[in-house]
Amino acid sequence: MDTEEFLLPRSRLANERLHAMIPGGAHTYAKGDDQYPENLAPVISHGRGAHVWDIDGNRYIEYGSGLRSVSLGHAHPRVIEAVRRELDRGSNFVRPSIVEVEAAERFLATVPTAEMVKFAKNGSDVTTAAVRLARAVTGRPRVAICGDHPFFSVDDWFIGTTPMSAGVPAETTELTVAFPYGDLAATEELLTRYRDEVACLILEPAGHTEPSPSSQLLPQPSAGRGPQSREDPTPGYLAGLRELADRHGCVLIFDEMITGFRWSEAGAQGLYDVVPDLSTFGKALGNGFAVSALAGRRELMERGGLRHSGDRVFLLSTTHGAETHSLAAAMAVQTTYVEEGVTARLHALGERLAAGVREAAAGMGVGDHVVVRGRASNLVFATLDENRQPSQQYRTLFLRRLLAGGVLAPSFVVSSALGDADIDRTVDVVAQACAVYRKALDAADPTPWLAGRPVKPVFRRLA
């Protein structure tokens, strides 16, 4: 289908309605219509498996489902059945439900490196709780974040370090410092410079600086870099970070929002055999249902409880954190991952997709410009211009062609619901998009193929 014939009139009207009532037109900035080509931001009607349908009646093969949260595919039967059982039994009570016991037992059996767990709804809930707990147990004010990782929380201690820092007091931002991933010497220098001031080191144990709308052109807090990827940490790096944290008396926190389940059922910590003091999980944990988890060593976690003699820590207290249907969804997800070998399937699907996209791009002469990066279960892509620099304009061209071909792909992050036919179709559409990409490169100007403004980074100072 030619993009000039691909129109989304109902979605366009719905987007106007969204912006009239909801700041940003979406409840997550990464889902905003500024992340998509102008007038080509589909509004979703429903989804099943690896496919979604928009309100204009178009069907898409979907990647990055629910910002990586729907890793089993939409409306997964085992998850939906578990949720339905709880809906008829009530979802929230004045005292803990037995489901909370079962969910905690299941989680701690799945992530045996943790000794206690507390559930919440969002990733930011638990990363901020981890930071607060680290500050409480160490008595120190500063937070050291990995500056190469794009996102940790919507709360002030992180958002103040981004270009969207309006509303965050400078005094708060000054308490957050950054260290580079993979550089133990630089991290030790930071800990020495702020001796006895750093409460915690928080990072994704493995990951990437995402070449996506949020960071393809915009430098992240630490520096201005091009898009990078990282499948595995350098051997010895995480163990070295563990030793540094111990020696300097700070808490080591692994943000496993992305690596949890996609790297292994027990997260990256289960794969790399390095135990953090605290870790946070979300996204894939509920297959789209709202559930997150803060887990860690009993000595620390219990400080947020009732059975100790020290000062109490307000760790997490959420009205909806223990909704029974979300916890049931999490248990079903964990069971499905273990029994059906989902992590291995995600890797196999991602490897097949990456190979196909790379071959298609090379075949059209743009193999150095459309670049697939990351671990097979967590693929992203970079769109580079004629000088091989990250380009939002070329990203726009690429996304327009994918959408017109029935592929909704802000990333190439796979779900286990994809089939071989979906991968083959995606590769065909990518090849068609790359043919147009080559024309734009030859002209040294993608503008004629944009049909509107380019997509924008999420983190930017001005609207």
PDB file of C-alpha atoms in Angstrom, residues 82-223:
ATOM      1  CA  ALA A  82      -6.410 -16.556  36.029  1.00  0.00           C
ATOM      2  CA  VAL A  83      -7.716 -12.992  36.087  1.00  0.00           C
ATOM      3  CA  ARG A  84     -11.304 -14.066  35.471  1.00  0.00           C
ATOM      4  CA  ARG A  85     -11.202 -16.465  38.426  1.00  0.00           C
ATOM      5  CA  GLU A  86     -10.312 -13.619  40.757  1.00  0.00           C
ATOM      6  CA  LEU A  87     -12.750 -11.056  39.349  1.00  0.00           C
ATOM      7  CA  ASP A  88     -15.666 -13.095  40.628  1.00  0.00           C
ATOM      8  CA  ARG A  89     -14.112 -13.252  44.096  1.00  0.00           C
ATOM      9  CA  GLY A  90     -13.501  -9.537  44.680  1.00  0.00           C
ATOM     10  CA  SER A  91     -10.385  -7.558  43.931  1.00  0.00           C
ATOM     11  CA  ASN A  92      -9.527  -5.455  46.979  1.00  0.00           C
ATOM     12  CA  PHE A  93     -10.199  -5.870  50.691  1.00  0.00           C
ATOM     13  CA  VAL A  94      -9.569  -4.135  54.014  1.00  0.00           C
ATOM     14  CA  ARG A  95      -7.021  -6.819  54.928  1.00  0.00           C
ATOM     15  CA  PRO A  96      -4.488  -8.823  52.876  1.00  0.00           C
ATOM     16  CA  SER A  97      -5.867 -11.530  50.610  1.00  0.00           C
ATOM     17  CA  ILE A  98      -4.483 -15.047  50.580  1.00  0.00           C
ATOM     18  CA  VAL A  99      -3.576 -14.261  46.963  1.00  0.00           C
ATOM     19  CA  GLU A 100      -0.870 -11.946  48.315  1.00  0.00           C
ATOM     20  CA  VAL A 101       0.721 -14.882  50.127  1.00  0.00           C
ATOM     21  CA  GLU A 102       0.583 -17.066  47.034  1.00  0.00           C
ATOM     22  CA  ALA A 103       1.904 -14.331  44.752  1.00  0.00           C
ATOM     23  CA  ALA A 104       4.837 -13.567  47.070  1.00  0.00           C
ATOM     24  CA  GLU A 105       5.709 -17.246  47.349  1.00  0.00           C
ATOM     25  CA  ARG A 106       5.571 -17.655  43.586  1.00  0.00           C
ATOM     26  CA  PHE A 107       7.705 -14.576  42.968  1.00  0.00           C
ATOM     27  CA  LEU A 108      10.382 -15.528  45.490  1.00  0.00           C
ATOM     28  CA  ALA A 109      10.526 -19.030  44.047  1.00  0.00           C
ATOM     29  CA  THR A 110      10.991 -17.539  40.568  1.00  0.00           C
ATOM     30  CA  VAL A 111      13.583 -14.975  41.720  1.00  0.00           C
ATOM     31  CA  PRO A 112      15.483 -16.941  44.391  1.00  0.00           C
ATOM     32  CA  THR A 113      18.115 -14.203  44.781  1.00  0.00           C
ATOM     33  CA  ALA A 114      15.474 -12.148  46.645  1.00  0.00           C
ATOM     34  CA  GLU A 115      14.312 -12.832  50.214  1.00  0.00           C
ATOM     35  CA  MET A 116      11.310 -10.503  50.480  1.00  0.00           C
ATOM     36  CA  VAL A 117       9.025  -8.782  47.995  1.00  0.00           C
ATOM     37  CA  LYS A 118       6.457  -5.991  47.990  1.00  0.00           C
ATOM     38  CA  PHE A 119       4.074  -5.412  45.098  1.00  0.00           C
ATOM     39  CA  ALA A 120       2.885  -2.133  43.591  1.00  0.00           C
ATOM     40  CA  LYS A 121       1.408  -0.976  40.285  1.00  0.00           C
ATOM     41  CA  ASN A 122       4.088   0.941  38.359  1.00  0.00           C
ATOM     42  CA  GLY A 123       7.795   0.727  37.810  1.00  0.00           C
ATOM     43  CA  SER A 124       8.305   4.192  39.266  1.00  0.00           C
ATOM     44  CA  ASP A 125       6.558   3.113  42.478  1.00  0.00           C
ATOM     45  CA  VAL A 126       9.185   0.512  43.204  1.00  0.00           C
ATOM     46  CA  THR A 127      12.312   2.256  41.921  1.00  0.00           C
ATOM     47  CA  THR A 128      11.507   5.268  44.097  1.00  0.00           C
ATOM     48  CA  ALA A 129      10.780   2.979  47.047  1.00  0.00           C
ATOM     49  CA  ALA A 130      14.164   1.327  46.515  1.00  0.00           C
ATOM     50  CA  VAL A 131      15.909   4.701  46.507  1.00  0.00           C
ATOM     51  CA  ARG A 132      14.076   5.824  49.653  1.00  0.00           C
ATOM     52  CA  LEU A 133      14.950   2.592  51.423  1.00  0.00           C
ATOM     53  CA  ALA A 134      18.608   2.934  50.430  1.00  0.00           C
ATOM     54  CA  ARG A 135      18.707   6.464  51.792  1.00  0.00           C
ATOM     55  CA  ALA A 136      17.036   5.336  55.002  1.00  0.00           C
ATOM     56  CA  VAL A 137      19.377   2.438  55.731  1.00  0.00           C
ATOM     57  CA  THR A 138      22.566   4.339  54.832  1.00  0.00           C
ATOM     58  CA  GLY A 139      21.613   7.765  56.132  1.00  0.00           C
ATOM     59  CA  ARG A 140      23.075   9.243  52.940  1.00  0.00           C
ATOM     60  CA  PRO A 141      21.468  11.783  50.584  1.00  0.00           C
ATOM     61  CA  ARG A 142      22.883  11.135  47.121  1.00  0.00           C
ATOM     62  CA  VAL A 143      21.612   8.733  44.451  1.00  0.00           C
ATOM     63  CA  ALA A 144      23.997   7.505  41.745  1.00  0.00           C
ATOM     64  CA  ILE A 145      22.185   6.551  38.540  1.00  0.00           C
ATOM     65  CA  CYS A 146      23.669   4.917  35.464  1.00  0.00           C
ATOM     66  CA  GLY A 147      23.753   7.784  33.001  1.00  0.00           C
ATOM     67  CA  ASP A 148      23.735   5.436  30.012  1.00  0.00           C
ATOM     68  CA  HIS A 149      20.284   4.065  30.805  1.00  0.00           C
ATOM     69  CA  PRO A 150      17.356   6.126  29.541  1.00  0.00           C
ATOM     70  CA  PHE A 151      14.713   5.936  32.269  1.00  0.00           C
ATOM     71  CA  PHE A 152      14.278   5.035  35.932  1.00  0.00           C
ATOM     72  CA  SER A 153      11.276   6.876  37.380  1.00  0.00           C
ATOM     73  CA  VAL A 154       8.716   9.650  36.934  1.00  0.00           C
ATOM     74  CA  ASP A 155       9.726  10.974  40.353  1.00  0.00           C
ATOM     75  CA  ASP A 156      11.849  14.046  41.023  1.00  0.00           C
ATOM     76  CA  TRP A 157      15.113  12.276  41.829  1.00  0.00           C
ATOM     77  CA  PHE A 158      15.307  11.100  38.200  1.00  0.00           C
ATOM     78  CA  ILE A 159      13.144  13.447  36.110  1.00  0.00           C
ATOM     79  CA  GLY A 160      15.147  16.384  37.405  1.00  0.00           C
ATOM     80  CA  THR A 161      18.149  15.036  35.478  1.00  0.00           C
ATOM     81  CA  THR A 162      16.307  15.112  32.127  1.00  0.00           C
ATOM     82  CA  PRO A 163      15.523  18.067  29.850  1.00  0.00           C
ATOM     83  CA  MET A 164      11.938  17.918  31.200  1.00  0.00           C
ATOM     84  CA  SER A 165      13.009  19.103  34.663  1.00  0.00           C
ATOM     85  CA  ALA A 166      10.445  21.890  35.051  1.00  0.00           C
ATOM     86  CA  GLY A 167       8.796  21.651  38.449  1.00  0.00           C
ATOM     87  CA  VAL A 168      11.705  19.861  40.100  1.00  0.00           C
ATOM     88  CA  PRO A 169      13.716  21.911  42.641  1.00  0.00           C
ATOM     89  CA  ALA A 170      17.380  22.257  41.741  1.00  0.00           C
ATOM     90  CA  GLU A 171      18.249  21.130  45.257  1.00  0.00           C
ATOM     91  CA  THR A 172      16.653  17.779  44.519  1.00  0.00           C
ATOM     92  CA  THR A 173      18.406  17.329  41.191  1.00  0.00           C
ATOM     93  CA  GLU A 174      21.792  18.153  42.725  1.00  0.00           C
ATOM     94  CA  LEU A 175      21.484  15.057  44.909  1.00  0.00           C
ATOM     95  CA  THR A 176      21.455  12.775  41.850  1.00  0.00           C
ATOM     96  CA  VAL A 177      24.799  11.997  40.232  1.00  0.00           C
ATOM     97  CA  ALA A 178      25.625   9.750  37.279  1.00  0.00           C
ATOM     98  CA  PHE A 179      28.140   7.021  36.528  1.00  0.00           C
ATOM     99  CA  PRO A 180      28.898   5.389  33.145  1.00  0.00           C
ATOM    100  CA  TYR A 181      27.953   1.785  32.458  1.00  0.00           C
ATOM    101  CA  GLY A 182      30.853  -0.629  32.294  1.00  0.00           C
ATOM    102  CA  ASP A 183      33.469   1.730  33.762  1.00  0.00           C
ATOM    103  CA  LEU A 184      34.408   0.600  37.261  1.00  0.00           C
ATOM    104  CA  ALA A 185      37.235   3.125  37.561  1.00  0.00           C
ATOM    105  CA  ALA A 186      34.928   6.055  36.832  1.00  0.00           C
ATOM    106  CA  THR A 187      32.356   4.702  39.287  1.00  0.00           C
ATOM    107  CA  GLU A 188      34.958   4.342  41.998  1.00  0.00           C
ATOM    108  CA  GLU A 189      36.137   7.887  41.332  1.00  0.00           C
ATOM    109  CA  LEU A 190      32.544   9.084  41.768  1.00  0.00           C
ATOM    110  CA  LEU A 191      32.142   7.191  45.039  1.00  0.00           C
ATOM    111  CA  THR A 192      35.455   8.579  46.284  1.00  0.00           C
ATOM    112  CA  ARG A 193      34.545  12.136  45.294  1.00  0.00           C
ATOM    113  CA  TYR A 194      31.276  11.838  47.216  1.00  0.00           C
ATOM    114  CA  ARG A 195      32.689   9.678  49.979  1.00  0.00           C
ATOM    115  CA  ASP A 196      30.036   8.594  52.500  1.00  0.00           C
ATOM    116  CA  GLU A 197      27.363  10.571  50.608  1.00  0.00           C
ATOM    117  CA  VAL A 198      26.084   8.052  48.017  1.00  0.00           C
ATOM    118  CA  ALA A 199      23.193   5.934  49.274  1.00  0.00           C
ATOM    119  CA  CYS A 200      22.898   3.664  46.236  1.00  0.00           C
ATOM    120  CA  LEU A 201      23.981   2.739  42.757  1.00  0.00           C
ATOM    121  CA  ILE A 202      20.975   2.090  40.512  1.00  0.00           C
ATOM    122  CA  LEU A 203      21.252   0.677  36.997  1.00  0.00           C
ATOM    123  CA  GLU A 204      19.851  -1.792  34.526  1.00  0.00           C
ATOM    124  CA  PRO A 205      22.123  -4.821  34.918  1.00  0.00           C
ATOM    125  CA  ALA A 206      22.203  -5.095  31.135  1.00  0.00           C
ATOM    126  CA  GLY A 207      20.524  -3.024  28.531  1.00  0.00           C
ATOM    127  CA  HIS A 208      21.035  -0.283  26.020  1.00  0.00           C
ATOM    128  CA  THR A 209      20.826   3.406  25.436  1.00  0.00           C
ATOM    129  CA  GLU A 210      17.708   3.158  23.366  1.00  0.00           C
ATOM    130  CA  PRO A 211      17.777   4.436  19.797  1.00  0.00           C
ATOM    131  CA  SER A 212      14.101   5.321  19.974  1.00  0.00           C
ATOM    132  CA  PRO A 213      11.989   8.467  20.183  1.00  0.00           C
ATOM    133  CA  SER A 214      13.149   9.011  23.768  1.00  0.00           C
ATOM    134  CA  SER A 215      16.864   9.193  23.075  1.00  0.00           C
ATOM    135  CA  GLN A 216      17.841   8.740  19.447  1.00  0.00           C
ATOM    136  CA  LEU A 217      18.974  12.321  19.077  1.00  0.00           C
ATOM    137  CA  LEU A 218      18.854  13.678  22.604  1.00  0.00           C
ATOM    138  CA  PRO A 219      21.749  13.117  25.005  1.00  0.00           C
ATOM    139  CA  GLN A 220      20.810  11.407  28.216  1.00  0.00           C
ATOM    140  CA  PRO A 221      21.855  12.812  31.588  1.00  0.00           C
ATOM    141  CA  SER A 222      25.456  11.673  31.412  1.00  0.00           C
ATOM    142  CA  ALA A 223      26.660  12.829  28.009  1.00  0.00           C
TER     143      ALA A 223
END
